[in-house]
Coordinates of C-alpha atoms in Angstrom, one line a residue:
Chain V
M1 CA 64.3 94.1 -97.2
R2 CA 66.6 91.4 -98.5
V3 CA 66.4 87.8 -97.4
I4 CA 70.0 86.6 -97.4
A5 CA 71.3 83.0 -96.9
R6 CA 74.5 82.8 -95.0
L7 CA 76.7 79.8 -95.5
D8 CA 79.7 79.4 -93.2
V9 CA 82.0 76.9 -94.8
K10 CA 84.8 74.8 -93.3
N11 CA 86.8 72.3 -95.3
Q12 CA 84.2 72.3 -98.1
F13 CA 81.2 71.8 -95.8
V14 CA 78.6 74.2 -94.7
I15 CA 78.8 74.2 -90.9
K16 CA 76.8 75.7 -88.1
G17 CA 77.8 76.5 -84.6
I18 CA 76.8 78.6 -81.7
H19 CA 78.6 81.9 -81.0
L20 CA 80.6 81.0 -84.2
E21 CA 82.0 77.9 -82.3
G22 CA 81.3 74.2 -81.9
L23 CA 80.9 73.6 -85.5
R24 CA 78.6 71.0 -87.0
K25 CA 78.5 69.9 -90.7
V26 CA 75.1 70.6 -92.4
G27 CA 75.7 70.2 -96.1
D28 CA 77.5 70.9 -99.4
P29 CA 77.8 74.6 -100.1
I30 CA 77.1 74.4 -103.8
E31 CA 74.1 72.2 -103.4
L32 CA 72.7 74.5 -100.6
A33 CA 73.3 77.6 -102.6
K34 CA 71.5 76.1 -105.6
A35 CA 68.6 75.0 -103.4
Y36 CA 68.2 78.5 -101.9
Y37 CA 68.5 80.1 -105.3
A38 CA 65.7 77.8 -106.6
A39 CA 63.6 78.8 -103.6
G40 CA 63.9 82.5 -104.4
I41 CA 66.6 83.8 -102.1
D42 CA 67.7 87.4 -102.6
E43 CA 71.4 87.0 -102.0
I44 CA 74.0 84.5 -100.7
V45 CA 76.9 85.1 -98.4
F46 CA 79.7 82.5 -98.2
I47 CA 82.1 82.8 -95.3
D48 CA 85.2 80.7 -95.0
S49 CA 85.0 80.3 -91.3
V50 CA 88.5 79.2 -90.7
A51 CA 90.2 81.2 -93.4
S52 CA 91.6 84.0 -91.3
L53 CA 93.1 81.4 -88.9
Y54 CA 94.9 79.7 -91.8
G55 CA 95.6 82.9 -93.6
R56 CA 93.8 82.1 -96.8
N57 CA 90.3 81.7 -98.3
N58 CA 89.5 78.3 -99.8
L59 CA 86.2 79.2 -101.3
F60 CA 87.2 80.4 -104.7
P61 CA 86.4 77.0 -106.4
V62 CA 83.1 76.8 -104.6
I63 CA 82.1 80.3 -105.8
R64 CA 83.3 79.5 -109.3
K65 CA 80.9 76.5 -109.4
A66 CA 78.0 78.1 -107.6
S67 CA 78.1 81.2 -109.8
E68 CA 77.5 79.1 -112.9
E69 CA 74.0 78.4 -111.7
V70 CA 73.1 80.9 -109.0
F71 CA 72.0 84.3 -110.5
V72 CA 71.7 86.4 -107.4
P73 CA 74.4 88.5 -105.7
I74 CA 77.1 86.4 -104.1
T75 CA 79.4 87.7 -101.3
I76 CA 82.5 85.9 -100.2
G77 CA 84.2 86.5 -96.9
G78 CA 86.9 85.0 -94.7
G79 CA 90.6 85.4 -95.2
I80 CA 90.4 88.3 -97.8
R81 CA 93.7 90.0 -97.0
S82 CA 94.8 91.8 -100.1
V83 CA 93.6 93.5 -103.3
D84 CA 94.8 90.4 -105.1
D85 CA 92.5 88.2 -103.0
V86 CA 89.7 90.5 -104.0
A87 CA 90.6 90.3 -107.7
Q88 CA 90.6 86.5 -107.4
A89 CA 87.2 86.6 -105.5
L90 CA 85.6 88.7 -108.2
D91 CA 87.1 86.6 -111.0
S92 CA 85.7 83.5 -109.3
G93 CA 82.2 85.0 -109.7
A94 CA 81.7 86.8 -106.4
D95 CA 80.1 90.3 -106.6
K96 CA 81.2 91.5 -103.2
V97 CA 83.8 90.7 -100.6
A98 CA 83.2 90.8 -96.9
I99 CA 86.2 92.0 -95.0
N100 CA 86.7 91.9 -91.2
T101 CA 90.1 90.7 -89.8
A102 CA 92.3 92.1 -92.5
G103 CA 90.4 95.4 -92.4
V104 CA 91.1 95.8 -88.7
H105 CA 94.8 95.0 -89.1
N106 CA 95.1 97.1 -92.2
P107 CA 92.3 99.7 -92.7
K108 CA 93.9 100.9 -95.9
L109 CA 92.8 97.6 -97.5
I110 CA 89.2 98.8 -97.4
E111 CA 90.2 102.0 -99.0
D112 CA 92.3 100.3 -101.7
V113 CA 89.6 97.9 -102.6
A114 CA 86.9 100.6 -102.7
K115 CA 89.1 102.7 -105.0
K116 CA 90.0 99.9 -107.3
Y117 CA 86.6 98.0 -107.5
G118 CA 84.1 100.5 -106.2
S119 CA 82.4 100.8 -102.8
Q120 CA 79.6 98.5 -104.0
C121 CA 81.9 95.5 -103.8
V122 CA 83.1 96.2 -100.2
V123 CA 81.0 94.7 -97.5
A124 CA 82.6 95.6 -94.1
S125 CA 82.0 92.8 -91.7
I126 CA 81.8 93.6 -88.0
Q127 CA 81.5 90.9 -85.3
T128 CA 80.3 92.3 -82.1
K129 CA 80.3 91.2 -78.4
K130 CA 78.6 93.1 -75.7
V131 CA 80.9 94.7 -73.2
P132 CA 80.1 97.2 -70.4
G133 CA 78.9 100.4 -71.9
G134 CA 78.7 99.1 -75.5
W135 CA 80.0 96.6 -78.0
E136 CA 83.5 95.5 -79.0
A137 CA 84.5 94.5 -82.5
Y138 CA 86.1 91.0 -82.7
V139 CA 88.1 89.3 -85.4
D140 CA 89.3 85.8 -86.4
A141 CA 85.8 84.4 -86.6
G142 CA 84.8 85.8 -83.2
R143 CA 87.9 84.7 -81.4
E144 CA 90.1 87.8 -81.0
K145 CA 89.3 91.1 -79.3
T146 CA 90.3 94.2 -81.1
G147 CA 89.8 96.9 -78.5
L148 CA 87.7 98.7 -81.0
N149 CA 84.3 100.2 -80.1
A150 CA 82.0 98.6 -82.7
L151 CA 80.1 101.9 -83.3
D152 CA 83.3 104.0 -83.8
W153 CA 84.7 101.3 -86.0
A154 CA 81.5 101.2 -88.1
K155 CA 81.7 104.9 -88.8
R156 CA 85.4 104.6 -89.6
L157 CA 84.6 101.8 -92.1
V158 CA 82.2 104.1 -94.0
E159 CA 84.8 106.8 -94.2
L160 CA 87.2 104.2 -95.6
G161 CA 84.8 103.5 -98.4
A162 CA 82.7 100.5 -97.3
G163 CA 79.5 100.3 -99.4
E164 CA 77.6 98.0 -97.2
M165 CA 78.0 96.5 -93.7
I166 CA 77.2 93.1 -92.2
V167 CA 76.9 93.1 -88.5
T168 CA 77.1 89.7 -86.7
S169 CA 76.4 89.4 -83.1
I170 CA 78.7 86.8 -81.6
D171 CA 76.6 86.7 -78.5
Q172 CA 73.4 85.8 -80.5
E173 CA 74.9 83.8 -83.3
G174 CA 73.6 80.3 -83.5
T175 CA 71.4 80.7 -80.4
K176 CA 68.1 81.0 -82.2
S177 CA 67.1 83.4 -79.4
G178 CA 66.7 86.5 -81.4
F179 CA 68.9 89.3 -83.0
D180 CA 70.9 91.6 -80.8
V181 CA 68.5 94.5 -81.5
E182 CA 70.5 97.0 -79.4
V183 CA 73.6 96.7 -81.5
A184 CA 71.6 96.4 -84.7
Q185 CA 69.9 99.7 -84.0
A186 CA 73.0 101.4 -82.7
I187 CA 75.1 100.6 -85.8
N188 CA 72.2 101.1 -88.3
E189 CA 71.7 104.5 -86.9
S190 CA 75.4 105.4 -86.9
V191 CA 76.0 104.9 -90.6
N192 CA 74.3 106.0 -93.9
I193 CA 75.1 102.8 -95.9
P194 CA 73.0 99.7 -96.1
V195 CA 73.3 97.5 -93.0
I196 CA 72.7 93.7 -92.9
I197 CA 72.0 92.0 -89.6
S198 CA 73.2 88.5 -88.9
G199 CA 73.0 86.1 -86.0
G200 CA 70.3 84.9 -83.8
Y201 CA 67.1 84.4 -85.8
G202 CA 65.0 81.5 -84.4
Q203 CA 61.4 82.4 -84.8
P204 CA 59.1 85.0 -86.5
K205 CA 58.7 87.2 -83.4
H206 CA 62.5 87.9 -83.5
V207 CA 62.0 89.8 -86.8
G208 CA 59.2 91.9 -85.3
E209 CA 61.4 92.7 -82.2
L210 CA 64.2 93.9 -84.5
L211 CA 62.0 95.9 -87.0
K212 CA 60.3 97.7 -84.1
R213 CA 63.6 99.2 -83.3
T214 CA 65.4 99.7 -86.6
Q215 CA 65.1 98.9 -90.4
P216 CA 68.1 97.2 -91.7
S217 CA 68.6 96.7 -95.4
G218 CA 68.8 92.9 -95.2
L219 CA 68.7 90.0 -92.8
C220 CA 71.0 86.9 -92.8
F221 CA 69.5 83.5 -92.1
A222 CA 71.5 80.4 -91.5
S223 CA 70.3 77.7 -89.1
V224 CA 66.6 78.0 -90.0
L225 CA 67.4 77.5 -93.6
H226 CA 70.0 74.8 -93.2
Y227 CA 67.9 72.8 -90.9
K228 CA 64.8 73.5 -93.0
T229 CA 62.9 75.0 -90.1
A230 CA 61.8 77.7 -92.5
S231 CA 61.7 78.1 -96.3
V232 CA 62.7 81.2 -98.1
A233 CA 59.0 81.8 -98.8
D234 CA 58.3 81.4 -95.0
L235 CA 60.9 84.0 -94.2
R236 CA 59.5 86.4 -96.8
T237 CA 56.1 86.0 -95.2
V238 CA 57.6 86.7 -91.8
L239 CA 59.2 89.9 -93.0
R240 CA 56.0 91.0 -94.7
E241 CA 54.0 90.4 -91.6
A242 CA 56.5 92.4 -89.6
G243 CA 55.9 95.3 -92.0
A244 CA 58.9 95.0 -94.2
P245 CA 58.2 94.6 -97.9
A246 CA 60.4 91.8 -99.1
Chain G
M1 CA 73.8 79.8 -131.3
K2 CA 74.1 83.6 -130.8
T3 CA 77.5 85.0 -130.0
I4 CA 77.2 87.9 -127.5
C5 CA 80.3 89.9 -127.0
I6 CA 80.9 91.2 -123.5
L7 CA 83.1 94.2 -123.8
D8 CA 86.2 93.7 -121.7
Y9 CA 87.5 97.1 -120.7
G10 CA 89.1 96.2 -117.4
I11 CA 86.1 97.0 -115.2
G12 CA 83.5 95.1 -113.4
N13 CA 82.7 91.5 -112.6
I14 CA 82.0 90.0 -116.1
R15 CA 82.0 86.4 -115.0
S16 CA 78.4 86.5 -113.9
V17 CA 77.2 88.0 -117.2
S18 CA 79.1 85.4 -119.0
N19 CA 77.7 82.6 -116.9
A20 CA 74.2 83.9 -117.4
L21 CA 74.6 83.9 -121.2
T22 CA 76.0 80.4 -121.2
N23 CA 73.1 79.3 -119.0
L24 CA 70.6 80.8 -121.6
G25 CA 72.2 79.0 -124.5
A26 CA 74.2 81.9 -126.0
K27 CA 77.9 82.0 -126.5
P28 CA 79.6 84.7 -124.5
D29 CA 82.8 86.2 -126.0
I30 CA 84.7 88.4 -123.6
T31 CA 86.8 90.6 -125.7
R32 CA 87.9 94.1 -126.8
D33 CA 89.1 92.9 -130.2
P34 CA 87.4 95.0 -133.0
A35 CA 87.0 92.1 -135.4
R36 CA 85.3 90.0 -132.8
I37 CA 83.1 92.9 -131.7
A38 CA 82.1 93.5 -135.3
A39 CA 81.2 89.8 -135.8
A40 CA 79.1 89.5 -132.6
D41 CA 75.3 89.1 -132.8
G42 CA 74.9 91.4 -129.8
I43 CA 77.0 93.3 -127.4
I44 CA 76.8 93.8 -123.7
L45 CA 78.6 96.6 -121.9
P46 CA 78.9 95.6 -118.3
G47 CA 80.4 97.8 -115.6
V48 CA 80.6 98.8 -112.0
G49 CA 82.3 101.8 -110.4
A50 CA 82.6 105.4 -111.3
F51 CA 81.5 107.1 -114.6
P52 CA 84.8 109.0 -115.3
S53 CA 87.0 105.9 -114.9
G54 CA 84.5 103.9 -117.0
M55 CA 84.7 106.4 -119.9
E56 CA 88.5 106.7 -119.5
L57 CA 88.9 103.0 -119.9
L58 CA 86.6 102.8 -123.0
H59 CA 88.7 105.6 -124.6
Q60 CA 92.0 103.9 -123.6
H61 CA 91.0 100.7 -125.3
G62 CA 89.7 102.5 -128.4
L63 CA 86.2 101.2 -127.7
V64 CA 84.1 104.4 -128.0
A65 CA 84.4 104.4 -131.8
E66 CA 83.9 100.6 -131.9
I67 CA 80.7 101.0 -129.9
H68 CA 79.3 103.7 -132.2
R69 CA 80.2 101.8 -135.3
Y70 CA 78.4 98.7 -133.9
V71 CA 75.3 100.5 -132.8
Q72 CA 75.0 102.0 -136.3
T73 CA 74.7 98.5 -137.8
G74 CA 71.4 98.1 -135.9
K75 CA 72.5 95.1 -134.0
P76 CA 71.4 94.9 -130.3
F77 CA 73.5 96.6 -127.7
L78 CA 72.9 96.3 -123.9
G79 CA 74.5 98.4 -121.2
I80 CA 74.2 97.1 -117.6
C81 CA 74.5 99.3 -114.5
L82 CA 77.5 101.6 -115.1
G83 CA 77.3 100.3 -118.7
M84 CA 73.8 101.8 -118.9
Q85 CA 74.9 105.1 -117.3
L86 CA 77.7 105.5 -119.9
L87 CA 75.0 105.4 -122.7
F88 CA 73.9 109.0 -121.7
D89 CA 75.3 112.4 -122.7
K90 CA 77.1 113.2 -119.5
G91 CA 78.0 112.1 -116.0
T92 CA 78.5 114.4 -113.1
E93 CA 80.4 112.1 -110.7
F94 CA 83.7 113.7 -109.8
G95 CA 83.2 116.6 -112.3
T96 CA 81.5 116.5 -115.7
T97 CA 82.4 113.7 -118.1
D98 CA 81.1 113.1 -121.6
G99 CA 79.3 109.8 -122.1
L100 CA 78.6 107.8 -125.2
S101 CA 75.5 110.0 -126.1
L102 CA 73.5 107.0 -127.4
V103 CA 70.5 108.0 -125.3
P104 CA 69.8 111.6 -124.2
G105 CA 70.2 112.2 -120.5
I106 CA 72.5 113.3 -117.7
V107 CA 73.7 110.9 -114.9
D108 CA 73.6 112.5 -111.5
R109 CA 73.8 111.3 -107.9
I110 CA 70.3 110.3 -106.6
P111 CA 69.5 113.5 -104.6
V112 CA 69.0 111.7 -101.3
Q113 CA 69.3 114.2 -98.4
P114 CA 71.1 113.4 -95.2
G115 CA 68.6 111.8 -92.8
E116 CA 66.3 110.9 -95.7
G117 CA 67.8 107.5 -96.4
R118 CA 70.8 105.5 -97.5
L119 CA 73.1 105.3 -100.6
P120 CA 74.0 103.2 -102.4
H121 CA 70.6 102.0 -103.3
I122 CA 71.3 98.3 -102.8
A123 CA 68.0 96.4 -103.0
W124 CA 65.7 94.3 -104.9
S125 CA 63.1 96.8 -106.2
R126 CA 59.9 96.4 -108.1
I127 CA 59.9 98.6 -111.2
A128 CA 57.0 100.2 -113.0
R129 CA 57.0 99.6 -116.8
N130 CA 56.3 102.4 -119.2
S131 CA 53.0 101.3 -120.8
A132 CA 53.4 104.0 -123.4
V133 CA 56.2 102.2 -125.2
P134 CA 56.3 98.7 -126.8
D135 CA 57.4 96.2 -124.2
V136 CA 60.1 94.0 -125.6
M137 CA 62.5 94.1 -122.7
F138 CA 60.1 92.8 -120.0
A139 CA 58.0 90.6 -122.3
G140 CA 56.7 87.5 -120.6
L141 CA 57.1 89.0 -117.1
S142 CA 54.1 89.9 -114.9
D143 CA 54.2 93.2 -112.9
E144 CA 54.9 91.2 -109.8
Q145 CA 57.9 89.6 -111.5
C146 CA 59.4 92.9 -112.5
R147 CA 61.6 92.9 -109.4
F148 CA 65.3 93.3 -109.9
Y149 CA 68.6 93.7 -108.0
F150 CA 70.0 97.3 -108.0
V151 CA 73.3 98.6 -106.6
H152 CA 74.0 102.2 -107.5
S153 CA 74.1 105.8 -106.2
F154 CA 73.6 107.5 -109.5
T155 CA 70.7 107.7 -111.9
A156 CA 69.9 109.4 -115.2
R157 CA 67.7 112.5 -115.5
D158 CA 66.2 114.5 -118.4
V159 CA 65.7 111.2 -120.3
P160 CA 62.9 111.6 -123.0
R161 CA 60.0 109.5 -121.8
E162 CA 59.8 107.6 -125.0
F163 CA 63.1 105.9 -124.2
V164 CA 62.3 105.0 -120.6
T165 CA 61.1 101.4 -120.4
G166 CA 61.0 101.2 -116.6
A167 CA 61.4 103.4 -113.5
L168 CA 61.0 103.2 -109.8
D169 CA 60.7 105.5 -106.8
Y170 CA 63.6 105.5 -104.3
L171 CA 62.8 107.6 -101.2
G172 CA 60.7 110.0 -103.3
H173 CA 63.3 110.3 -106.1
Q174 CA 62.7 108.9 -109.6
V175 CA 65.2 106.3 -110.6
I176 CA 65.4 105.3 -114.3
A177 CA 65.5 101.5 -114.2
A178 CA 65.8 100.8 -117.9
V179 CA 65.9 102.5 -121.2
Q180 CA 65.6 101.5 -124.8
R181 CA 66.3 103.6 -127.9
G182 CA 66.0 101.3 -131.0
N183 CA 68.6 98.7 -130.8
V184 CA 70.3 100.3 -127.7
W185 CA 69.1 98.8 -124.4
G186 CA 70.2 99.8 -120.9
T187 CA 69.4 98.4 -117.5
Q188 CA 70.4 100.1 -114.2
F189 CA 69.7 96.8 -112.4
H190 CA 71.8 93.7 -112.9
P191 CA 69.7 91.2 -115.0
E192 CA 72.5 88.6 -114.5
K193 CA 71.9 88.9 -110.7
S194 CA 68.2 89.2 -110.6
G195 CA 67.2 85.6 -110.6
P196 CA 64.7 84.2 -113.1
S197 CA 63.2 87.7 -113.8
G198 CA 66.7 89.0 -114.8
L199 CA 67.4 86.0 -117.0
A200 CA 64.0 86.6 -118.7
V201 CA 65.3 90.2 -119.6
L202 CA 68.5 88.7 -121.0
T203 CA 66.5 86.1 -122.9
N204 CA 64.5 88.9 -124.5
F205 CA 67.7 90.6 -125.4
I206 CA 69.2 87.5 -126.9
G207 CA 66.0 87.0 -128.8
Q208 CA 66.7 90.3 -130.6
C209 CA 70.2 89.3 -131.6

């Protein structure tokens, strides 16, 4: 199971909030990426957390610099709206793009990117909030409802050509109170592509609670790494002890 | 300083391969120019995506003949991911397509059955080295360190064992992780994305150049 560092970036700073809001600066994205790489991270996800509000991704120079020294897979997300944006992302040194908002507004984008660059570079990003009877997909960094049932949308994204999926629970994000195991299990069992779970990790028992229910392909960690509550090696130990080879 | 040519045939993310070579003290040259290809100390064929479009692009840019000419000189050649798959005789993705036939084998979808598991195989996986062949590719790495980043749904079959340098088991199916036939190397994994272990493989390749 992959141990993935998630860096949400705003105005050139890695930030951390709760429920994707109330953002606080925690460091420089390139320096943090280099530090996590040196510590043995499996993968790094950079999200421009305000990009879709402003209509553009500002992380290309960051990716360009980071990819000169970070030799693990790099995913870039936030404000990826066109095939041209994807071309620019890949040219900057990203291996994959995470697409949420633009995919909801224009599902054909997922299809077009998968056709042109292959499914392996399309990470469909789903942000979920619990609603009566299930989960709703949200866009614009967790601010806007879509009216889409998250499970149906997940299945549709696979049909469109997504090669991987990252599921962020807005309810749990930044709370350090555990993953949303219900939505993780529901989505992971609805699709046949690798699923990454993001949002909510606070302590080792949270991994156990999740893995008892479902086996995702990777887990994203943010706060614990940024605030040095746990090292990459610690997280690997946590996964191993929960029965997942990492 | 060794000049390693990264074949530019309009496919794949070549910046990371280029960055890795620079980091290791080699000089990357991203090109499809025959004169620069011929002059290179080594060649890397990168690639992601589908087998037929990969071969089509190589043909379109006149690179198939260039590759064969280069390989005959005995200088080192490395195919990565799709670039490794194209080394074989045939690919079966979207119908049958002829490959470069530099290593015997056929590239098929990993026969994962519904309910058995997921594709693509996107993971860091530990590989088993083939102890029956000389180990140049993974020299300096412990078994523990032979853990690399994979992202693919296809793998080669019917590859003579003497050309297989590493393999792994994915959901009960054999995946050929790496091959070597003389100066022709191939890795299904991405050495440029596999941390220090991957860089060690690239260092071993550069060492042959």
